mmCIF file of C-alpha atoms in Angstrom:
data_model
loop_
_atom_site.group_PDB
_atom_site.id
_atom_site.type_symbol
_atom_site.label_atom_id
_atom_site.label_comp_id
_atom_site.label_asym_id
_atom_site.label_seq_id
_atom_site.Cartn_x
_atom_site.Cartn_y
_atom_site.Cartn_z
ATOM 1 C CA UNK A 1 -37.355 20.495 62.615
ATOM 2 C CA UNK A 2 -35.406 21.016 65.834
ATOM 3 C CA UNK A 3 -38.134 22.738 67.850
ATOM 4 C CA UNK A 4 -40.396 21.343 70.548
ATOM 5 C CA UNK A 5 -42.957 18.904 69.203
ATOM 6 C CA UNK A 6 -46.177 17.686 70.782
ATOM 7 C CA UNK A 7 -48.515 14.873 69.862
ATOM 8 C CA UNK A 8 -51.338 14.653 69.233
ATOM 9 C CA UNK A 9 -52.216 18.196 68.202
ATOM 10 C CA UNK A 10 -55.887 17.622 68.927
ATOM 11 C CA UNK A 11 -57.683 15.107 71.106
ATOM 12 C CA UNK A 12 -61.401 14.684 71.560
ATOM 13 C CA UNK A 13 -62.498 12.282 74.236
ATOM 14 C CA UNK A 14 -65.544 11.375 76.275
ATOM 15 C CA UNK A 15 -65.772 12.198 79.944
ATOM 16 C CA UNK A 16 -64.264 9.477 82.066
ATOM 17 C CA UNK A 17 -61.724 8.306 79.496
ATOM 18 C CA UNK A 18 -57.960 8.460 79.990
ATOM 19 C CA UNK A 19 -55.751 10.458 77.650
ATOM 20 C CA UNK A 20 -51.990 10.719 77.227
ATOM 21 C CA UNK A 21 -50.013 13.485 75.548
ATOM 22 C CA UNK A 22 -46.409 13.429 74.472
ATOM 23 C CA UNK A 23 -43.798 16.181 74.329
ATOM 24 C CA UNK A 24 -40.425 15.969 72.624
ATOM 25 C CA UNK A 25 -38.227 18.876 73.751
ATOM 26 C CA UNK A 26 -35.328 20.444 71.915
ATOM 27 C CA UNK A 27 -32.684 17.735 72.078
ATOM 28 C CA UNK A 28 -30.046 19.486 74.178
ATOM 29 C CA UNK A 29 -32.538 20.948 76.665
ATOM 30 C CA UNK A 30 -32.579 19.290 80.067
ATOM 31 C CA UNK A 31 -35.470 21.291 81.519
ATOM 32 C CA UNK A 32 -39.054 20.633 80.532
ATOM 33 C CA UNK A 33 -42.257 22.357 81.620
ATOM 34 C CA UNK A 34 -45.958 21.637 81.156
ATOM 35 C CA UNK A 35 -48.553 24.407 81.141
ATOM 36 C CA UNK A 36 -52.312 24.512 80.651
ATOM 37 C CA UNK A 37 -54.083 27.302 78.820
ATOM 38 C CA UNK A 38 -57.833 27.844 78.849
ATOM 39 C CA UNK A 39 -59.696 30.198 76.555
ATOM 40 C CA UNK A 40 -58.912 33.850 77.188
ATOM 41 C CA UNK A 41 -56.254 33.115 79.778
ATOM 42 C CA UNK A 42 -52.491 32.980 79.889
ATOM 43 C CA UNK A 43 -50.772 29.629 80.295
ATOM 44 C CA UNK A 44 -50.659 28.266 83.851
ATOM 45 C CA UNK A 45 -47.788 26.190 85.157
ATOM 46 C CA UNK A 46 -48.466 22.503 85.803
ATOM 47 C CA UNK A 47 -45.144 20.779 86.389
ATOM 48 C CA UNK A 48 -41.401 20.935 85.791
ATOM 49 C CA UNK A 49 -38.696 18.351 85.066
ATOM 50 C CA UNK A 50 -34.959 18.692 85.242
ATOM 51 C CA UNK A 51 -33.643 15.706 83.339
ATOM 52 C CA UNK A 52 -35.811 12.810 84.541
ATOM 53 C CA UNK A 53 -36.606 14.308 87.940
ATOM 54 C CA UNK A 54 -39.979 15.947 88.485
ATOM 55 C CA UNK A 55 -39.028 18.828 90.758
ATOM 56 C CA UNK A 56 -42.212 20.829 91.031
ATOM 57 C CA UNK A 57 -45.940 20.283 90.683
ATOM 58 C CA UNK A 58 -48.637 22.926 90.762
ATOM 59 C CA UNK A 59 -51.710 22.400 92.891
ATOM 60 C CA UNK A 60 -53.558 22.527 89.559
ATOM 61 C CA UNK A 61 -52.162 19.060 88.967
ATOM 62 C CA UNK A 62 -54.761 16.942 90.742
ATOM 63 C CA UNK A 63 -54.183 13.268 91.460
ATOM 64 C CA UNK A 64 -55.864 12.450 88.142
ATOM 65 C CA UNK A 65 -52.863 13.979 86.396
ATOM 66 C CA UNK A 66 -49.473 12.326 86.143
ATOM 67 C CA UNK A 67 -46.395 13.295 84.208
ATOM 68 C CA UNK A 68 -43.223 11.407 83.470
ATOM 69 C CA UNK A 69 -39.944 11.943 81.758
ATOM 70 C CA UNK A 70 -38.426 8.472 81.982
ATOM 71 C CA UNK A 71 -35.064 8.973 80.325
ATOM 72 C CA UNK A 72 -34.742 12.706 80.563
ATOM 73 C CA UNK A 73 -35.777 13.128 76.948
ATOM 74 C CA UNK A 74 -39.458 13.070 75.949
ATOM 75 C CA UNK A 75 -42.216 13.557 78.487
ATOM 76 C CA UNK A 76 -45.784 12.302 78.789
ATOM 77 C CA UNK A 77 -48.746 13.861 80.539
ATOM 78 C CA UNK A 78 -51.624 11.542 81.384
ATOM 79 C CA UNK A 79 -55.066 12.566 82.556
ATOM 80 C CA UNK A 80 -57.205 9.841 84.057
ATOM 81 C CA UNK A 81 -60.998 9.923 84.239
ATOM 82 C CA UNK A 82 -61.200 13.118 82.230
ATOM 83 C CA UNK A 83 -63.724 15.785 83.157
ATOM 84 C CA UNK A 84 -65.178 18.548 81.031
ATOM 85 C CA UNK A 85 -63.154 21.046 83.041
ATOM 86 C CA UNK A 86 -59.991 19.439 81.697
ATOM 87 C CA UNK A 87 -60.739 20.842 78.241
ATOM 88 C CA UNK A 88 -57.845 23.159 77.470
ATOM 89 C CA UNK A 89 -54.661 23.571 75.466
ATOM 90 C CA UNK A 90 -51.764 21.685 77.046
ATOM 91 C CA UNK A 91 -48.433 23.290 76.275
ATOM 92 C CA UNK A 92 -44.967 21.892 76.680
ATOM 93 C CA UNK A 93 -41.834 24.019 76.827
ATOM 94 C CA UNK A 94 -38.149 23.270 77.112
ATOM 95 C CA UNK A 95 -35.128 25.194 78.166
ATOM 96 C CA UNK A 96 -31.388 24.676 78.224
ATOM 97 C CA UNK A 97 -29.180 24.651 81.310
ATOM 98 C CA UNK A 98 -27.082 27.626 80.353
ATOM 99 C CA UNK A 99 -27.519 31.261 81.264
ATOM 100 C CA UNK A 100 -30.246 31.993 78.751
ATOM 101 C CA UNK A 101 -33.451 31.009 80.463
ATOM 102 C CA UNK A 102 -36.120 31.579 77.876
ATOM 103 C CA UNK A 103 -38.465 28.685 77.332
ATOM 104 C CA UNK A 104 -39.362 27.458 73.879
ATOM 105 C CA UNK A 105 -42.880 26.181 73.430
ATOM 106 C CA UNK A 106 -44.367 23.434 71.348
ATOM 107 C CA UNK A 107 -47.572 23.833 69.323
ATOM 108 C CA UNK A 108 -49.693 22.400 72.107
ATOM 109 C CA UNK A 109 -52.296 19.653 72.361
ATOM 110 C CA UNK A 110 -55.867 20.860 72.378
ATOM 111 C CA UNK A 111 -58.043 18.582 74.510
ATOM 112 C CA UNK A 112 -61.814 18.590 74.227
ATOM 113 C CA UNK A 113 -63.756 16.501 76.733
ATOM 114 C CA UNK A 114 -67.342 15.832 75.686
ATOM 115 C CA UNK B 1 -46.209 36.069 95.113
ATOM 116 C CA UNK B 2 -45.489 36.662 91.471
ATOM 117 C CA UNK B 3 -48.143 38.381 89.403
ATOM 118 C CA UNK B 4 -48.359 39.864 85.933
ATOM 119 C CA UNK B 5 -51.122 42.219 84.881
ATOM 120 C CA UNK B 6 -51.972 43.070 81.309
ATOM 121 C CA UNK B 7 -54.835 45.490 81.675
ATOM 122 C CA UNK B 8 -55.536 45.769 77.952
ATOM 123 C CA UNK B 9 -57.647 42.814 76.893
ATOM 124 C CA UNK B 10 -58.025 43.850 73.264
ATOM 125 C CA UNK B 11 -56.475 46.538 71.085
ATOM 126 C CA UNK B 12 -57.401 47.340 67.497
ATOM 127 C CA UNK B 13 -55.309 49.555 65.274
ATOM 128 C CA UNK B 14 -55.051 50.308 61.596
ATOM 129 C CA UNK B 15 -51.951 49.256 59.727
ATOM 130 C CA UNK B 16 -48.940 51.573 60.134
ATOM 131 C CA UNK B 17 -50.121 52.882 63.479
ATOM 132 C CA UNK B 18 -47.832 52.518 66.479
ATOM 133 C CA UNK B 19 -49.196 50.507 69.396
ATOM 134 C CA UNK B 20 -48.003 49.960 72.956
ATOM 135 C CA UNK B 21 -48.902 46.908 75.011
ATOM 136 C CA UNK B 22 -48.730 47.425 78.762
ATOM 137 C CA UNK B 23 -47.371 45.000 81.338
ATOM 138 C CA UNK B 24 -47.156 45.541 85.088
ATOM 139 C CA UNK B 25 -45.610 42.950 87.353
ATOM 140 C CA UNK B 26 -45.350 42.189 91.064
ATOM 141 C CA UNK B 27 -42.554 40.311 92.754
ATOM 142 C CA UNK B 28 -40.657 40.402 96.028
ATOM 143 C CA UNK B 29 -37.508 39.066 94.439
ATOM 144 C CA UNK B 30 -34.588 41.300 93.593
ATOM 145 C CA UNK B 31 -33.496 39.036 90.748
ATOM 146 C CA UNK B 32 -36.132 38.132 88.221
ATOM 147 C CA UNK B 33 -36.692 37.889 84.487
ATOM 148 C CA UNK B 34 -39.348 39.340 82.238
ATOM 149 C CA UNK B 35 -40.472 37.981 78.901
ATOM 150 C CA UNK B 36 -42.778 38.743 76.018
ATOM 151 C CA UNK B 37 -44.301 35.976 73.927
ATOM 152 C CA UNK B 38 -46.478 36.176 70.815
ATOM 153 C CA UNK B 39 -49.284 33.684 70.196
ATOM 154 C CA UNK B 40 -50.581 33.853 66.611
ATOM 155 C CA UNK B 41 -53.831 32.145 65.608
ATOM 156 C CA UNK B 42 -51.908 28.900 65.042
ATOM 157 C CA UNK B 43 -51.502 28.729 68.826
ATOM 158 C CA UNK B 44 -47.760 28.268 69.265
ATOM 159 C CA UNK B 45 -46.131 30.669 71.708
ATOM 160 C CA UNK B 46 -43.207 32.459 70.098
ATOM 161 C CA UNK B 47 -40.477 33.917 72.301
ATOM 162 C CA UNK B 48 -39.790 37.602 71.597
ATOM 163 C CA UNK B 49 -37.549 38.954 74.344
ATOM 164 C CA UNK B 50 -36.070 38.313 77.789
ATOM 165 C CA UNK B 51 -34.972 41.036 80.177
ATOM 166 C CA UNK B 52 -33.084 40.637 83.485
ATOM 167 C CA UNK B 53 -34.111 42.671 86.504
ATOM 168 C CA UNK B 54 -30.674 44.243 86.772
ATOM 169 C CA UNK B 55 -30.627 45.475 83.185
ATOM 170 C CA UNK B 56 -32.972 48.395 82.640
ATOM 171 C CA UNK B 57 -31.605 49.274 79.246
ATOM 172 C CA UNK B 58 -34.365 49.551 76.693
ATOM 173 C CA UNK B 59 -34.132 47.400 73.625
ATOM 174 C CA UNK B 60 -35.079 47.836 70.011
ATOM 175 C CA UNK B 61 -35.360 45.065 67.468
ATOM 176 C CA UNK B 62 -36.608 46.233 64.118
ATOM 177 C CA UNK B 63 -40.164 47.511 64.600
ATOM 178 C CA UNK B 64 -40.273 46.176 68.168
ATOM 179 C CA UNK B 65 -39.088 48.017 71.244
ATOM 180 C CA UNK B 66 -39.337 47.350 74.940
ATOM 181 C CA UNK B 67 -39.355 49.807 77.840
ATOM 182 C CA UNK B 68 -38.409 48.336 81.232
ATOM 183 C CA UNK B 69 -38.915 50.569 84.270
ATOM 184 C CA UNK B 70 -38.284 49.059 87.683
ATOM 185 C CA UNK B 71 -39.569 52.173 89.423
ATOM 186 C CA UNK B 72 -43.059 51.507 88.094
ATOM 187 C CA UNK B 73 -42.691 47.700 87.763
ATOM 188 C CA UNK B 74 -43.548 47.912 84.102
ATOM 189 C CA UNK B 75 -42.236 46.236 80.977
ATOM 190 C CA UNK B 76 -44.096 47.709 78.031
ATOM 191 C CA UNK B 77 -43.871 46.609 74.427
ATOM 192 C CA UNK B 78 -44.227 48.934 71.450
ATOM 193 C CA UNK B 79 -44.756 47.942 67.845
ATOM 194 C CA UNK B 80 -43.930 50.702 65.399
ATOM 195 C CA UNK B 81 -45.689 50.883 62.038
ATOM 196 C CA UNK B 82 -47.881 47.884 62.809
ATOM 197 C CA UNK B 83 -48.651 45.329 60.131
ATOM 198 C CA UNK B 84 -51.495 42.862 59.667
ATOM 199 C CA UNK B 85 -49.076 40.015 60.463
ATOM 200 C CA UNK B 86 -48.635 41.479 63.945
ATOM 201 C CA UNK B 87 -52.185 40.416 64.786
ATOM 202 C CA UNK B 88 -51.881 37.945 67.655
ATOM 203 C CA UNK B 89 -52.233 37.575 71.389
ATOM 204 C CA UNK B 90 -49.213 38.944 73.222
ATOM 205 C CA UNK B 91 -48.255 37.664 76.656
ATOM 206 C CA UNK B 92 -45.999 39.208 79.231
ATOM 207 C CA UNK B 93 -44.432 36.766 81.692
ATOM 208 C CA UNK B 94 -42.259 36.781 84.797
ATOM 209 C CA UNK B 95 -39.942 34.174 86.297
ATOM 210 C CA UNK B 96 -37.739 34.145 89.359
ATOM 211 C CA UNK B 97 -35.413 31.327 88.419
ATOM 212 C CA UNK B 98 -34.824 30.268 91.985
ATOM 213 C CA UNK B 99 -35.450 27.268 94.153
ATOM 214 C CA UNK B 100 -37.200 24.185 92.914
ATOM 215 C CA UNK B 101 -39.386 25.984 90.422
ATOM 216 C CA UNK B 102 -36.324 27.046 88.452
ATOM 217 C CA UNK B 103 -37.864 29.275 85.901
ATOM 218 C CA UNK B 104 -41.574 28.579 85.884
ATOM 219 C CA UNK B 105 -43.295 31.377 84.019
ATOM 220 C CA UNK B 106 -46.109 33.451 85.452
ATOM 221 C CA UNK B 107 -48.142 34.809 82.555
ATOM 222 C CA UNK B 108 -50.509 37.714 82.270
ATOM 223 C CA UNK B 109 -53.884 37.169 80.651
ATOM 224 C CA UNK B 110 -52.627 38.456 77.325
ATOM 225 C CA UNK B 111 -53.565 41.300 74.991
ATOM 226 C CA UNK B 112 -55.309 40.489 71.730
ATOM 227 C CA UNK B 113 -53.903 42.819 69.088
ATOM 228 C CA UNK B 114 -55.792 43.172 65.824
ATOM 229 C CA UNK B 115 -54.221 45.165 63.028
ATOM 230 C CA UNK B 116 -56.642 46.126 60.263
ATOM 231 C CA UNK B 117 -55.452 46.738 56.703
#
C-alpha cells in the first residue's frame, strides 16, 4: 500500500496521560500536514512540515502538543497531559512538491480521553 | 481570512435522484485552490477534485460534476443518478498556497449525504 498510513488507528487513554501518534506519508511527498477533526466538524489545521522543518503551527496547537519529522519522512504528534477536550480524530496528510497541490489523507487516529 | 461555508448539514435522497451540494467560500487572494473531499463511514478523506481560481471551466467525471463560479464565490458539486455508495460526508475546502502555510486547507463543516435504496 503506497498511501498515507497512521498508527495507531484508535487510542483510548486516561486524562493526564501522554500519547504519541505516528504518520507515514507517501514516500515521495516532502510536505506533511496534521489536522484535527471533532464530531460534526471539518478538519482543522494543526501544523505543517516541509521536509524536516516545521514551518507553521496553528494556535490550536497548545504547548501540550508537539510534532516532529526528524528525517523528513515519518512524523509524530505527541500530546502531553491529555484532557478530555483532546478527544478527536487526528488526521495526517501529505503532498508532493510539484504543481499538483492536493493533499492525500491517512485513515486517522481516533483519540478518546476518559 | 479564508472561510468555507457548507450551509447544508444533511441531505437525504432516494437512489437515482440527482443531488447538488453547495459550497460558498471567502478569500481575499486572487490565486487560490478549491477542493472537494469525500469521507465515507470508514473515516478516511478521499480526494475528489481540485480547481484553480483562474480556471472556471466546469468539470464532469462520470456521475460527478462541479460548477465553479467566481462571481458568486461558489463551487458546487452535483451527483447525478445517486447511488447508495455515495452516502458519505462531503467536504469543500480552500487553500491559498502562499507564504509559510503553503497549502493548508480550510474546510467547511461538511454535508452528510444519505442515499436511500
